[in-house]
PDB file of C-alpha atoms in Angstrom:
ATOM      1  CA  MET A 122     -17.725 -32.277  -5.313  1.00  0.00           C
ATOM      2  CA  ASN A 123     -19.885 -29.368  -7.424  1.00  0.00           C
ATOM      3  CA  THR A 124     -19.272 -27.784  -9.998  1.00  0.00           C
ATOM      4  CA  ILE A 125     -17.113 -24.662  -8.070  1.00  0.00           C
ATOM      5  CA  GLY A 126     -15.251 -26.721  -6.114  1.00  0.00           C
ATOM      6  CA  LYS A 127     -13.906 -28.890  -9.444  1.00  0.00           C
ATOM      7  CA  ASN A 128     -13.196 -25.955 -11.456  1.00  0.00           C
ATOM      8  CA  ILE A 129     -11.416 -23.844  -8.117  1.00  0.00           C
ATOM      9  CA  ARG A 130      -9.308 -27.513  -8.005  1.00  0.00           C
ATOM     10  CA  GLN A 131      -8.780 -27.143 -11.910  1.00  0.00           C
ATOM     11  CA  LEU A 132      -7.910 -23.926 -11.654  1.00  0.00           C
ATOM     12  CA  ARG A 133      -5.594 -24.873  -9.120  1.00  0.00           C
ATOM     13  CA  GLN A 134      -4.144 -27.197 -10.627  1.00  0.00           C
ATOM     14  CA  ARG A 135      -3.085 -26.009 -14.207  1.00  0.00           C
ATOM     15  CA  LYS A 136      -1.178 -23.606 -11.888  1.00  0.00           C
ATOM     16  CA  SER A 137       0.503 -26.896 -10.316  1.00  0.00           C
ATOM     17  CA  TRP A 138      -0.075 -25.503  -6.505  1.00  0.00           C
ATOM     18  CA  SER A 139      -0.533 -27.462  -3.835  1.00  0.00           C
ATOM     19  CA  GLN A 140      -3.340 -27.516  -1.854  1.00  0.00           C
ATOM     20  CA  GLY A 141      -0.526 -25.206   1.282  1.00  0.00           C
ATOM     21  CA  GLU A 142       0.297 -23.074  -1.556  1.00  0.00           C
ATOM     22  CA  VAL A 143      -3.275 -21.485  -1.827  1.00  0.00           C
ATOM     23  CA  ALA A 144      -4.686 -22.461   1.524  1.00  0.00           C
ATOM     24  CA  LYS A 145      -1.611 -20.337   2.000  1.00  0.00           C
ATOM     25  CA  ARG A 146      -1.612 -17.893  -0.521  1.00  0.00           C
ATOM     26  CA  LEU A 147      -5.514 -17.328   0.716  1.00  0.00           C
ATOM     27  CA  ASN A 148      -4.680 -16.757   4.526  1.00  0.00           C
ATOM     28  CA  ILE A 149      -6.923 -20.025   5.514  1.00  0.00           C
ATOM     29  CA  SER A 150      -4.981 -23.737   6.978  1.00  0.00           C
ATOM     30  CA  ILE A 151      -5.543 -26.371   4.468  1.00  0.00           C
ATOM     31  CA  PRO A 152      -8.358 -28.183   5.764  1.00  0.00           C
ATOM     32  CA  ALA A 153     -10.053 -25.092   4.950  1.00  0.00           C
ATOM     33  CA  PHE A 154      -9.677 -24.490   1.037  1.00  0.00           C
ATOM     34  CA  SER A 155      -9.468 -28.445   0.945  1.00  0.00           C
ATOM     35  CA  LYS A 156     -13.627 -28.475   2.566  1.00  0.00           C
ATOM     36  CA  ILE A 157     -13.813 -25.976  -0.017  1.00  0.00           C
ATOM     37  CA  GLU A 158     -12.805 -27.890  -3.451  1.00  0.00           C
ATOM     38  CA  THR A 159     -14.501 -30.749  -2.121  1.00  0.00           C
ATOM     39  CA  GLY A 160     -17.488 -28.920  -1.788  1.00  0.00           C
ATOM     40  CA  ILE A 161     -18.422 -29.132   1.905  1.00  0.00           C
ATOM     41  CA  THR A 162     -18.160 -25.917   2.587  1.00  0.00           C
ATOM     42  CA  ASP A 163     -19.879 -22.628   0.696  1.00  0.00           C
ATOM     43  CA  ILE A 164     -18.252 -20.554   0.314  1.00  0.00           C
ATOM     44  CA  ASN A 165     -19.239 -16.489   0.179  1.00  0.00           C
ATOM     45  CA  ILE A 166     -19.277 -14.176  -2.250  1.00  0.00           C
ATOM     46  CA  SER A 167     -15.792 -12.291  -0.549  1.00  0.00           C
ATOM     47  CA  ARG A 168     -14.441 -16.047  -0.009  1.00  0.00           C
ATOM     48  CA  LEU A 169     -15.056 -16.694  -4.228  1.00  0.00           C
ATOM     49  CA  ASP A 170     -13.615 -12.927  -5.085  1.00  0.00           C
ATOM     50  CA  GLN A 171     -10.612 -13.611  -3.096  1.00  0.00           C
ATOM     51  CA  ILE A 172      -9.916 -16.667  -4.970  1.00  0.00           C
ATOM     52  CA  ALA A 173     -11.008 -15.452  -8.525  1.00  0.00           C
ATOM     53  CA  THR A 174      -8.651 -12.891  -8.540  1.00  0.00           C
ATOM     54  CA  LEU A 175      -6.026 -15.454  -6.951  1.00  0.00           C
ATOM     55  CA  PHE A 176      -5.965 -16.864 -10.193  1.00  0.00           C
ATOM     56  CA  GLU A 177      -7.092 -14.411 -12.678  1.00  0.00           C
ATOM     57  CA  VAL A 178     -10.803 -15.469 -13.417  1.00  0.00           C
ATOM     58  CA  SER A 179     -13.750 -14.150 -12.815  1.00  0.00           C
ATOM     59  CA  THR A 180     -16.327 -15.317 -10.116  1.00  0.00           C
ATOM     60  CA  MET A 181     -18.155 -16.171 -13.361  1.00  0.00           C
ATOM     61  CA  ASP A 182     -15.064 -18.178 -14.586  1.00  0.00           C
ATOM     62  CA  ILE A 183     -15.483 -20.432 -11.139  1.00  0.00           C
ATOM     63  CA  ILE A 184     -18.965 -21.041 -10.779  1.00  0.00           C
ATOM     64  CA  SER A 185     -19.929 -21.550 -14.087  1.00  0.00           C
ATOM     65  CA  LYS A 186     -20.264 -24.882 -15.227  1.00  0.00           C
ATOM     66  CA  GLU A 187     -17.865 -26.874 -17.935  1.00  0.00           C
ATOM     67  CA  GLY A 188     -18.818 -26.651 -21.077  1.00  0.00           C
ATOM     68  CA  GLU A 189     -20.652 -23.209 -20.276  1.00  0.00           C
ATOM     69  CA  ASN A 190     -20.015 -20.358 -21.426  1.00  0.00           C
ATOM     70  CA  PRO A 191     -20.355 -18.321 -18.333  1.00  0.00           C
ATOM     71  CA  HIS A 192     -21.134 -14.823 -19.694  1.00  0.00           C
ATOM     72  CA  SER A 193     -24.175 -16.287 -20.832  1.00  0.00           C
ATOM     73  CA  LEU A 194     -25.728 -17.443 -17.933  1.00  0.00           C
ATOM     74  CA  ASN A 195     -28.856 -16.003 -16.327  1.00  0.00           C
ATOM     75  CA  PHE A 196     -28.519 -13.455 -14.814  1.00  0.00           C
ATOM     76  CA  GLU A 197     -31.242 -13.182 -12.742  1.00  0.00           C
ATOM     77  CA  GLU A 198     -30.435 -16.883 -10.854  1.00  0.00           C
ATOM     78  CA  ILE A 199     -27.264 -15.210 -10.667  1.00  0.00           C
ATOM     79  CA  ASN A 200     -28.784 -12.677  -8.174  1.00  0.00           C
ATOM     80  CA  LYS A 201     -31.127 -15.815  -6.688  1.00  0.00           C
ATOM     81  CA  LEU A 202     -27.693 -17.558  -5.875  1.00  0.00           C
ATOM     82  CA  LYS A 203     -26.429 -14.560  -4.815  1.00  0.00           C
ATOM     83  CA  ASP A 204     -28.599 -13.038  -2.369  1.00  0.00           C
ATOM     84  CA  ARG A 205     -29.015 -16.898  -1.023  1.00  0.00           C
ATOM     85  CA  LEU A 206     -25.424 -16.451  -0.671  1.00  0.00           C
ATOM     86  CA  SER A 207     -26.148 -12.957   1.488  1.00  0.00           C
ATOM     87  CA  LEU A 208     -29.532 -14.067   2.945  1.00  0.00           C
ATOM     88  CA  ARG A 209     -26.911 -17.341   4.386  1.00  0.00           C
ATOM     89  CA  GLU A 210     -23.860 -15.196   5.226  1.00  0.00           C
ATOM     90  CA  GLU A 211     -25.885 -13.582   7.315  1.00  0.00           C
ATOM     91  CA  GLU A 212     -27.647 -16.644   9.048  1.00  0.00           C
ATOM     92  CA  ILE A 213     -23.806 -17.464   9.667  1.00  0.00           C
ATOM     93  CA  ILE A 214     -23.326 -13.447  11.537  1.00  0.00           C
ATOM     94  CA  LYS A 215     -26.850 -13.733  13.628  1.00  0.00           C
ATOM     95  CA  LEU A 216     -25.569 -17.052  14.765  1.00  0.00           C
ATOM     96  CA  GLN A 217     -22.048 -16.227  16.309  1.00  0.00           C
ATOM     97  CA  LYS A 218     -23.708 -12.806  17.707  1.00  0.00           C
ATOM     98  CA  LYS A 219     -25.279 -15.503  19.739  1.00  0.00           C
ATOM     99  CA  VAL A 220     -22.154 -17.893  20.523  1.00  0.00           C
ATOM    100  CA  ILE A 221     -20.889 -14.770  21.913  1.00  0.00           C
ATOM    101  CA  ASP A 222     -22.997 -13.576  24.035  1.00  0.00           C
ATOM    102  CA  LEU A 223     -23.225 -17.230  25.338  1.00  0.00           C
ATOM    103  CA  TYR A 224     -20.028 -17.234  26.090  1.00  0.00           C
ATOM    104  CA  GLU A 225     -20.530 -13.958  27.922  1.00  0.00           C
ATOM    105  CA  GLU A 226     -23.024 -14.896  30.230  1.00  0.00           C
ATOM    106  CA  ILE A 227     -21.291 -18.298  30.805  1.00  0.00           C
ATOM    107  CA  ARG A 228     -18.017 -16.177  31.251  1.00  0.00           C
ATOM    108  CA  GLU A 229     -19.968 -13.130  34.197  1.00  0.00           C
ATOM    109  CA  LYS A 230     -21.789 -15.976  35.087  1.00  0.00           C
ATOM    110  CA  SER A 231     -17.598 -18.203  36.599  1.00  0.00           C
ATOM    111  CA  LEU A 232     -16.594 -14.672  37.938  1.00  0.00           C
TER     112      LEU A 232
END
């Protein structure tokens, strides 16, 4: 489990919520939330913001390691991580577009 997932699990447990309750509040499936919590799925910035809002904490509280003061983290490192997340999101969007294009190409050939 990664730091983010561990922190999310701790926040959920403090509220005594099940994974199902949190998934419903986030409008995602239970398996999708479970994958976030266990670190199987990378979390994007918008989802991170949504989770922080749900638990009434800052995104820094979610991404910081235990014992760290989230407000003293190296902001340069955080900006680099945000840039990496943004690039990954762009890659995902491009791949989604390719899948849609391929689907439409297949659909056109079958007509």
